[in-house]
Amino acid sequence: MISDVAVTRAISQRFFEKFQSSLELDTAIVGAGPAGLVAGRYLAQAGKRVALFESKLSTGGGIWGGGMLFNEIVVQSDALPVLEDFGIEYSEFESGYYTADAVHTASALAYGATSAGLTVFNTCRVEDVMFSEGRVAGVVVLWSPVTAAGLHVDPLSLSARTVLDATGHDCDITRVTVRKMGVELETETGDIMGEKCMWAESGERSVVEMTGRVFPGLYVAGMAAAAVHGGYRMGPIFGGMLVSGKKVADQILAELDSK
Ligand code: 48F
């Protein structure tokens, strides 16, 4: 016999176990696109307390639609080790260009990150950061449907030694930090520089170079790094996003392990 109440008890208890064990994190990742999921896998694999917050119901960010809803993605050779690590199947299209099915890639990234121990809170929007002693010190979260409905509800706060802005084009987390705190970022201008037009060759190279810390406690990866540092956009070639996620995980691990 199945008890409806047992189902409710199981879900609510398990959810709050997850939530309570995420109140004091080593790293809070915001955004479950390719950059955030790749970073999440490597941080979780290293044994860090890491959780990812995604405002949509599904993880995968901009992967699902490939290019213009043609659901294939292109990856260049630099990122093949990341594809292989996640067990993502790909094939060579022509020299230097590899393709993977977008649905398979999005699913495999989610599986690879969560099976390494990453906790994902979906439908959960980070609307602000905690700020303490001159650094970003955590995330302020609220269910995204609450925000969408325009309900007047206070959020909750979770502390994190490091926060990763992997929110893509919007660079939401860096933006809210600059807007509310007026801080100077570790960028060429000290401010958010804004993403440039399409130039995949430059965009793919620079998104990896631009990955890293932009303020004490705050890191950027993926398209958020391009938006913050003024990189070119690159469209549906995803190698830079994957390598950026791996690079930022290494940088965050170096900071976490140095203290
Ligand atoms: O946009 P997204 O896939 O970011 P990414 O990892 O990859 C970029 C590529 O998909 C593509 C590209 C490749 O050449 O240019 O755009 O840098 O994923 C960002 C995720 O962040 C979520 C958003 O729903 C998406 O799934 N997100 C954005 N703002 C918030 C957020 C927020 N404030 N709180 C929680 N999640």
mmCIF file of C-alpha atoms and ligand atoms in Angstrom, residues 29-37 52-64 66 74 121 123-128 140-142 144 165-173 195 198 204 207 221-225 232-242 244, ligand 1:
data_model
loop_
_atom_site.group_PDB
_atom_site.id
_atom_site.type_symbol
_atom_site.label_atom_id
_atom_site.label_comp_id
_atom_site.label_asym_id
_atom_site.label_seq_id
_atom_site.Cartn_x
_atom_site.Cartn_y
_atom_site.Cartn_z
ATOM 1 C CA ILE A 29 27.497 28.518 -8.175
ATOM 2 C CA VAL A 30 24.827 30.605 -9.862
ATOM 3 C CA GLY A 31 23.613 29.351 -13.238
ATOM 4 C CA ALA A 32 23.418 25.792 -14.590
ATOM 5 C CA GLY A 33 24.696 26.412 -18.108
ATOM 6 C CA PRO A 34 27.760 24.539 -19.346
ATOM 7 C CA ALA A 35 30.222 26.718 -17.413
ATOM 8 C CA GLY A 36 28.419 26.336 -14.074
ATOM 9 C CA LEU A 37 27.846 22.591 -14.417
ATOM 10 C CA LEU A 52 24.329 25.391 -7.666
ATOM 11 C CA PHE A 53 21.282 27.664 -7.959
ATOM 12 C CA GLU A 54 19.389 27.779 -11.258
ATOM 13 C CA SER A 55 16.399 30.012 -11.837
ATOM 14 C CA LYS A 56 14.837 27.756 -14.494
ATOM 15 C CA LEU A 57 13.254 24.344 -13.973
ATOM 16 C CA SER A 58 15.852 22.629 -16.154
ATOM 17 C CA THR A 59 19.629 22.757 -16.078
ATOM 18 C CA GLY A 60 21.650 23.171 -19.270
ATOM 19 C CA GLY A 61 21.248 26.886 -19.982
ATOM 20 C CA GLY A 62 21.808 27.661 -23.660
ATOM 21 C CA ILE A 63 22.767 24.138 -24.716
ATOM 22 C CA TRP A 64 19.361 22.602 -25.461
ATOM 23 C CA GLY A 66 22.030 24.241 -30.236
ATOM 24 C CA VAL A 74 30.013 22.491 -31.973
ATOM 25 C CA PHE A 121 18.559 23.847 -6.443
ATOM 26 C CA THR A 123 13.742 27.061 -9.891
ATOM 27 C CA CYS A 124 15.776 29.031 -7.384
ATOM 28 C CA ARG A 125 16.915 32.502 -8.359
ATOM 29 C CA VAL A 126 19.825 34.305 -6.766
ATOM 30 C CA GLU A 127 18.580 37.851 -6.444
ATOM 31 C CA ASP A 128 21.322 39.377 -4.305
ATOM 32 C CA VAL A 140 20.406 35.507 -1.340
ATOM 33 C CA VAL A 141 17.849 33.157 -2.896
ATOM 34 C CA LEU A 142 14.166 33.064 -3.663
ATOM 35 C CA SER A 144 11.891 32.160 -9.223
ATOM 36 C CA ASP A 165 28.708 33.990 -11.401
ATOM 37 C CA ALA A 166 27.901 31.583 -14.258
ATOM 38 C CA THR A 167 24.684 33.349 -15.231
ATOM 39 C CA GLY A 168 25.606 33.800 -18.894
ATOM 40 C CA HIS A 169 25.003 36.954 -20.911
ATOM 41 C CA ASP A 170 23.281 38.748 -18.017
ATOM 42 C CA CYS A 171 26.169 38.422 -15.508
ATOM 43 C CA ASP A 172 23.423 38.897 -12.930
ATOM 44 C CA ILE A 173 25.490 38.356 -9.812
ATOM 45 C CA GLU A 195 29.643 41.832 -24.192
ATOM 46 C CA MET A 198 29.932 38.049 -32.690
ATOM 47 C CA GLU A 204 36.354 31.565 -27.576
ATOM 48 C CA VAL A 207 36.338 33.758 -22.558
ATOM 49 C CA ALA A 221 33.013 31.968 -15.861
ATOM 50 C CA GLY A 222 31.453 31.306 -19.245
ATOM 51 C CA MET A 223 29.475 34.020 -20.980
ATOM 52 C CA ALA A 224 29.330 35.996 -17.722
ATOM 53 C CA ALA A 225 33.122 36.375 -17.932
ATOM 54 C CA TYR A 232 33.159 38.965 -28.072
ATOM 55 C CA ARG A 233 30.207 36.593 -28.315
ATOM 56 C CA MET A 234 30.706 33.294 -30.057
ATOM 57 C CA GLY A 235 27.335 31.647 -30.706
ATOM 58 C CA PRO A 236 26.795 27.882 -30.585
ATOM 59 C CA ILE A 237 30.415 26.787 -30.242
ATOM 60 C CA PHE A 238 30.728 25.602 -26.662
ATOM 61 C CA GLY A 239 34.361 24.611 -26.093
ATOM 62 C CA GLY A 240 35.186 27.913 -24.394
ATOM 63 C CA MET A 241 32.310 27.487 -21.927
ATOM 64 C CA LEU A 242 33.468 23.998 -20.946
ATOM 65 C CA SER A 244 36.130 28.121 -18.658
HETATM 66 O O1 48F B 1 23.480 31.070 -20.571
HETATM 67 P P1 48F B 1 24.111 29.863 -19.996
HETATM 68 O O2 48F B 1 24.096 28.603 -20.799
HETATM 69 O O3 48F B 1 25.588 30.273 -19.535
HETATM 70 P P2 48F B 1 27.051 29.755 -19.891
HETATM 71 O O4 48F B 1 27.373 28.531 -19.115
HETATM 72 O O5 48F B 1 26.957 29.314 -21.417
HETATM 73 C C1 48F B 1 26.646 30.219 -22.440
HETATM 74 C C2 48F B 1 26.087 29.443 -23.602
HETATM 75 O O6 48F B 1 24.952 28.696 -23.248
HETATM 76 C C3 48F B 1 25.709 30.306 -24.801
HETATM 77 C C4 48F B 1 26.891 30.747 -25.540
HETATM 78 C C5 48F B 1 27.838 29.700 -26.007
HETATM 79 O O7 48F B 1 28.614 30.140 -26.966
HETATM 80 O O8 48F B 1 27.053 31.884 -25.797
HETATM 81 O O9 48F B 1 24.922 31.393 -24.368
HETATM 82 O O10 48F B 1 27.923 30.922 -19.768
HETATM 83 O O11 48F B 1 23.422 29.523 -18.597
HETATM 84 C C6 48F B 1 23.248 30.498 -17.610
HETATM 85 C C7 48F B 1 22.188 29.982 -16.648
HETATM 86 O O12 48F B 1 22.085 30.891 -15.558
HETATM 87 C C8 48F B 1 20.727 30.968 -15.165
HETATM 88 C C9 48F B 1 19.960 30.901 -16.476
HETATM 89 O O13 48F B 1 18.622 30.482 -16.280
HETATM 90 C C10 48F B 1 20.789 29.897 -17.270
HETATM 91 O O14 48F B 1 20.303 28.579 -17.118
HETATM 92 N N1 48F B 1 20.578 32.228 -14.415
HETATM 93 C C11 48F B 1 20.683 33.488 -14.900
HETATM 94 N N2 48F B 1 20.517 34.397 -13.916
HETATM 95 C C12 48F B 1 20.282 33.673 -12.779
HETATM 96 C C13 48F B 1 20.324 32.294 -13.100
HETATM 97 C C14 48F B 1 20.048 34.029 -11.408
HETATM 98 N N3 48F B 1 20.021 35.304 -11.008
HETATM 99 N N4 48F B 1 19.844 33.035 -10.511
HETATM 100 C C15 48F B 1 19.875 31.729 -10.891
HETATM 101 N N5 48F B 1 20.115 31.340 -12.174
#
